[in-house]
Coordinates of C-alpha atoms in Angstrom, one line a residue:
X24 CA 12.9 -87.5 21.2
X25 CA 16.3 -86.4 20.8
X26 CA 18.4 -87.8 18.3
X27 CA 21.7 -89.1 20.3
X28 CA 23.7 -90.2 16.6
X29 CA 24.9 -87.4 15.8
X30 CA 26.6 -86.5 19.6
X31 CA 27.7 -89.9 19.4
X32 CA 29.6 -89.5 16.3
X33 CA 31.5 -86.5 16.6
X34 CA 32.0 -87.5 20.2
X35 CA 33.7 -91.1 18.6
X36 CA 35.9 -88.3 16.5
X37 CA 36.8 -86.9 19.6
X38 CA 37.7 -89.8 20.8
X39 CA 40.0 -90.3 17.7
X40 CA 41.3 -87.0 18.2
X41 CA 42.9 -87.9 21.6
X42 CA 44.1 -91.3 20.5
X43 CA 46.4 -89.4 18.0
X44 CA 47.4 -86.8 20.4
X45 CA 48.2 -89.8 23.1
X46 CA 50.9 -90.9 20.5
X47 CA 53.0 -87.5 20.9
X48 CA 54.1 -88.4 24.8
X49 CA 54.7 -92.3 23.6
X50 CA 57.0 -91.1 20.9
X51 CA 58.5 -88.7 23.3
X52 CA 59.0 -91.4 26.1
X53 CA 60.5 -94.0 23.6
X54 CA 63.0 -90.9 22.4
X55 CA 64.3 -90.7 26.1
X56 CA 64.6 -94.7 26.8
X57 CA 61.7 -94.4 28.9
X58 CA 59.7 -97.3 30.4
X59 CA 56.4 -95.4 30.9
X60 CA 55.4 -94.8 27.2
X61 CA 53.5 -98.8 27.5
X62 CA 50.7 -96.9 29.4
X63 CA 50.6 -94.2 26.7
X64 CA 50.1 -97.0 23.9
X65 CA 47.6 -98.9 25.5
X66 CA 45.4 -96.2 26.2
X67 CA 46.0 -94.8 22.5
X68 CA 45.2 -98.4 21.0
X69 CA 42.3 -98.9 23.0
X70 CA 40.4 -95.4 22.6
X71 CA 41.5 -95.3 19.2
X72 CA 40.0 -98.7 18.4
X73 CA 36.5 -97.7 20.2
X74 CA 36.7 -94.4 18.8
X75 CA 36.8 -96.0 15.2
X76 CA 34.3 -98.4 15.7
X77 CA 31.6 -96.4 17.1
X78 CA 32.3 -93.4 14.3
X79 CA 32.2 -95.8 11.9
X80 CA 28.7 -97.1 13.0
X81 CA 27.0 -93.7 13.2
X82 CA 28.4 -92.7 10.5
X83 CA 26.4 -90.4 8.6
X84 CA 24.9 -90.1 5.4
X85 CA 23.9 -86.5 5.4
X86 CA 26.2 -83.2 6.5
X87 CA 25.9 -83.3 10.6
X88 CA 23.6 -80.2 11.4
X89 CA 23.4 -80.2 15.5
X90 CA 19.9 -78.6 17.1
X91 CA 20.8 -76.1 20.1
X92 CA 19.9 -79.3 22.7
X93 CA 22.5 -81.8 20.5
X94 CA 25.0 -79.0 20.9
X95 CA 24.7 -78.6 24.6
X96 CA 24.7 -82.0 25.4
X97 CA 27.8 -82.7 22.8
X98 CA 29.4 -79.3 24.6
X99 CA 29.1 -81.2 28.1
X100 CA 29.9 -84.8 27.3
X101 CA 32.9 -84.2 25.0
X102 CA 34.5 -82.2 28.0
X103 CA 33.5 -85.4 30.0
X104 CA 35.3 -87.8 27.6
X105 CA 38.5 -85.7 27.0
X106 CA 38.8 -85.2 30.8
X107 CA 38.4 -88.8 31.6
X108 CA 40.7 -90.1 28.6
X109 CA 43.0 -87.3 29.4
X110 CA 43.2 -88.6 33.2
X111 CA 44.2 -92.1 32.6
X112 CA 47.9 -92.0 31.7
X113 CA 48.0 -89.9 34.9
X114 CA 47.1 -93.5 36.7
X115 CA 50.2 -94.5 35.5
X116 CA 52.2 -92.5 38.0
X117 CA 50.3 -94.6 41.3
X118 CA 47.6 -92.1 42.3
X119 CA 44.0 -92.7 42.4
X120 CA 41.5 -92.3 39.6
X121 CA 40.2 -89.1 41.7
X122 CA 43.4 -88.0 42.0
X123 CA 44.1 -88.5 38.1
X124 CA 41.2 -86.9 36.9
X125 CA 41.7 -83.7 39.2
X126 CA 45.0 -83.2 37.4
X127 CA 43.7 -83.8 33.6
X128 CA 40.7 -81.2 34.3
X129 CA 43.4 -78.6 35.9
X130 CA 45.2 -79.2 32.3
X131 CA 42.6 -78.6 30.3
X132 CA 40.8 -76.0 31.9
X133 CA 44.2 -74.4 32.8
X134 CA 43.4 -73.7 36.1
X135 CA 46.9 -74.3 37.1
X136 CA 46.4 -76.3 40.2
X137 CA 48.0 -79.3 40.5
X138 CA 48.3 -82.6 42.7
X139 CA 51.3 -84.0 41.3
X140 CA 55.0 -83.0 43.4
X141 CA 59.1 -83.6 42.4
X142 CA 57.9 -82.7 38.7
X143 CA 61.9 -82.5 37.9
X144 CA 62.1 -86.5 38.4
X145 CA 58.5 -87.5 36.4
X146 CA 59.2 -89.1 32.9
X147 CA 59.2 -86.9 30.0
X148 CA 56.2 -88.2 28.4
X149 CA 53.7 -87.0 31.6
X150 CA 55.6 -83.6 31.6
X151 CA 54.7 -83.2 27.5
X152 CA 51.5 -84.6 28.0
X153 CA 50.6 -81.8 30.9
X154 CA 51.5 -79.2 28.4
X155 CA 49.7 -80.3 26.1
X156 CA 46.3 -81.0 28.3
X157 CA 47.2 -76.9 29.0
X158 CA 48.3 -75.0 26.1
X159 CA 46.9 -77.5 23.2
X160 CA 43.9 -78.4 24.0
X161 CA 42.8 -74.9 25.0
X162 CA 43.9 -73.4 22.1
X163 CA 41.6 -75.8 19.8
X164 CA 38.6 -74.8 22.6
X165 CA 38.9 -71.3 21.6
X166 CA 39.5 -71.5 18.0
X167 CA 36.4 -73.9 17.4
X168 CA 34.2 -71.6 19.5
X169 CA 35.3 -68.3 17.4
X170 CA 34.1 -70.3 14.7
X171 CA 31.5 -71.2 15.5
X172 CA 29.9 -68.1 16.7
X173 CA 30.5 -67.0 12.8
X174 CA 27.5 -69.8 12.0
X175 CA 30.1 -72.7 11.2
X176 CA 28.8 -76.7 12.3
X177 CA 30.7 -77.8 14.8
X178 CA 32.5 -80.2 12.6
X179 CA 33.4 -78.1 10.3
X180 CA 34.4 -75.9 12.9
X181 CA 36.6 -78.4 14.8
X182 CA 37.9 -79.8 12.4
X183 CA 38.9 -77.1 10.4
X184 CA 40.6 -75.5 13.7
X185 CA 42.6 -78.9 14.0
X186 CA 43.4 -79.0 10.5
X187 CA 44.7 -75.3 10.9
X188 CA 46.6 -76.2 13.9
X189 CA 48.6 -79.3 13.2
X190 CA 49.2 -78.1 9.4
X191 CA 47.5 -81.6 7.7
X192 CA 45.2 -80.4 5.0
X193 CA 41.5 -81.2 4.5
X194 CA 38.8 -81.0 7.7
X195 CA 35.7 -82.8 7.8
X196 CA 32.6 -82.0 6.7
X197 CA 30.4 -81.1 3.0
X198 CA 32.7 -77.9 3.8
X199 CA 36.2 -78.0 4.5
X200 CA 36.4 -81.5 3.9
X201 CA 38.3 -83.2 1.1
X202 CA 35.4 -82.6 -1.2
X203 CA 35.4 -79.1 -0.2
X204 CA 37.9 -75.9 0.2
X205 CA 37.9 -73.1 2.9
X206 CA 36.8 -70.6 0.3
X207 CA 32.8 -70.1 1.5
X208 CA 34.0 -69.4 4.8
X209 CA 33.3 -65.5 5.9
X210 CA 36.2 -63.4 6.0
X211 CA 36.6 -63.4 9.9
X212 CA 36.8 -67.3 9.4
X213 CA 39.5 -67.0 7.6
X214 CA 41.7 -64.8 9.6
X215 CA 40.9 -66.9 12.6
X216 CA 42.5 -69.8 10.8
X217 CA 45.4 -68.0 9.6
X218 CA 46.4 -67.2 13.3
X219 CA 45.2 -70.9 14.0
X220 CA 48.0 -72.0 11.2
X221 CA 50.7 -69.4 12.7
X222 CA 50.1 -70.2 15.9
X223 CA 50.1 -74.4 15.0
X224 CA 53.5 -73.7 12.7
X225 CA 54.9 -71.5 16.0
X226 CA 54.1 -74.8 18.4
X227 CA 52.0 -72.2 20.2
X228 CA 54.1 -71.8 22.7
X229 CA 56.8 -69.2 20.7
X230 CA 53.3 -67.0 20.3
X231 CA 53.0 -67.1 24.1
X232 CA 56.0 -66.3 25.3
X233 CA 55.9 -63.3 23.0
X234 CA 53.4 -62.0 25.8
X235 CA 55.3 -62.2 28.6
X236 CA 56.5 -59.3 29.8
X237 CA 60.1 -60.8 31.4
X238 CA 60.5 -62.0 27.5
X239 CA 61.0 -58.2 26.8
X240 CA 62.3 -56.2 30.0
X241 CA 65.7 -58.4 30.0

């Protein structure tokens, strides 16, 4: 029978992941006087709190190692949570829960398309939290998988991505945790997560633009 406690766990990290990123667009609505940053909080309380309490109690008491089924399923349902979560501020704005989640999956798979019109007039905090959903997000995707073809967990490989990203230290995990150090990683590892660190330090988006070709004809 397959063993669902792991999944659940790192999925309840994940979960605590987008609490924490949900407090980025409340701080930025409070910053412009805006009204809509209650919706933000709520949602960041409440999946923070679950997220807690269900990490807490699978928390485990040997390093996570995933089987190829456990890392399928985790691969499938954690882009099921962070698209749901991800959808509901989007509720905030009056349109359906369809409608919502069409626009979060857009974000984070940056496909581009959108539902959403008179973008100039939204509140600050949905306009941050759209980037985010599309450069952010995506950018922790492809780091954790380019670890984790290099034989990294997935916790260790997500976290130390995260860790890289936002500049805060220790991961998780028996490796790059706070026990740990980021010295038995394999070379390649390690220059992954020194672009992961530029690119986190750069706000991603002053790498980017360094690619557009308008950035350098005028």
């Amino acid at each position: 029978m397959l063993n669902l406690r792991p999944v659940v766990h790192l999925m309840s990290l994940l979960a605590c992941f987008m609490s924490a990123l949900l407090c980025v667009p409340t701080l930025t609505d409070v910053a412009f006087h805006d009204a809509d940053w209650h919706g933000f909080i709520f949602v960041a309380l409440v999946t923070g709190f679950m997220g807690a309490a269900a990490a807490i109690a699978t928390w485990p008491k040997t390093a996570i190692r995933l089987s190829l089924r456990q890392a399928f399923l985790l691969t499938l349902l954690g882009w099921i949570l962070v698209s749901l979560l991800a959808a509901v501020p989007f509720m905030g704005l009056g349109v359906s829960f369809a409608d919502a989640v069409f626009e979060s999956v857009s974000g984070i798979t940056t496909a581009g398309s959108t539902l959403l019109t008179s973008l100039d007039r939204m509140p600050p905090g949905i306009l941050l939290w759209r980037a985010f959903l599309a450069v952010f997000v995506a950018t922790i995707a492809v780091f954790t998988t380019c670890l984790s073809f290099l034989g990294l967990d997935v916790l260790s490989a997500y976290s130390a991505t995260v860790t890289a990203i936002t500049n805060v230290g220790p991961g998780l995990g028996p490796i790059v945790g706070p026990a740990g150090n980021f010295q038995p990683l394999p070379e390649a590892a390690k220059w992954i997560l020194s672009l992961a660190m530029l690119a986190g330090r750069l706000e991603v988006l002053a790498m980017l633009v360094a690619f557009d070709r308008d950035f350098w004809w005028f």
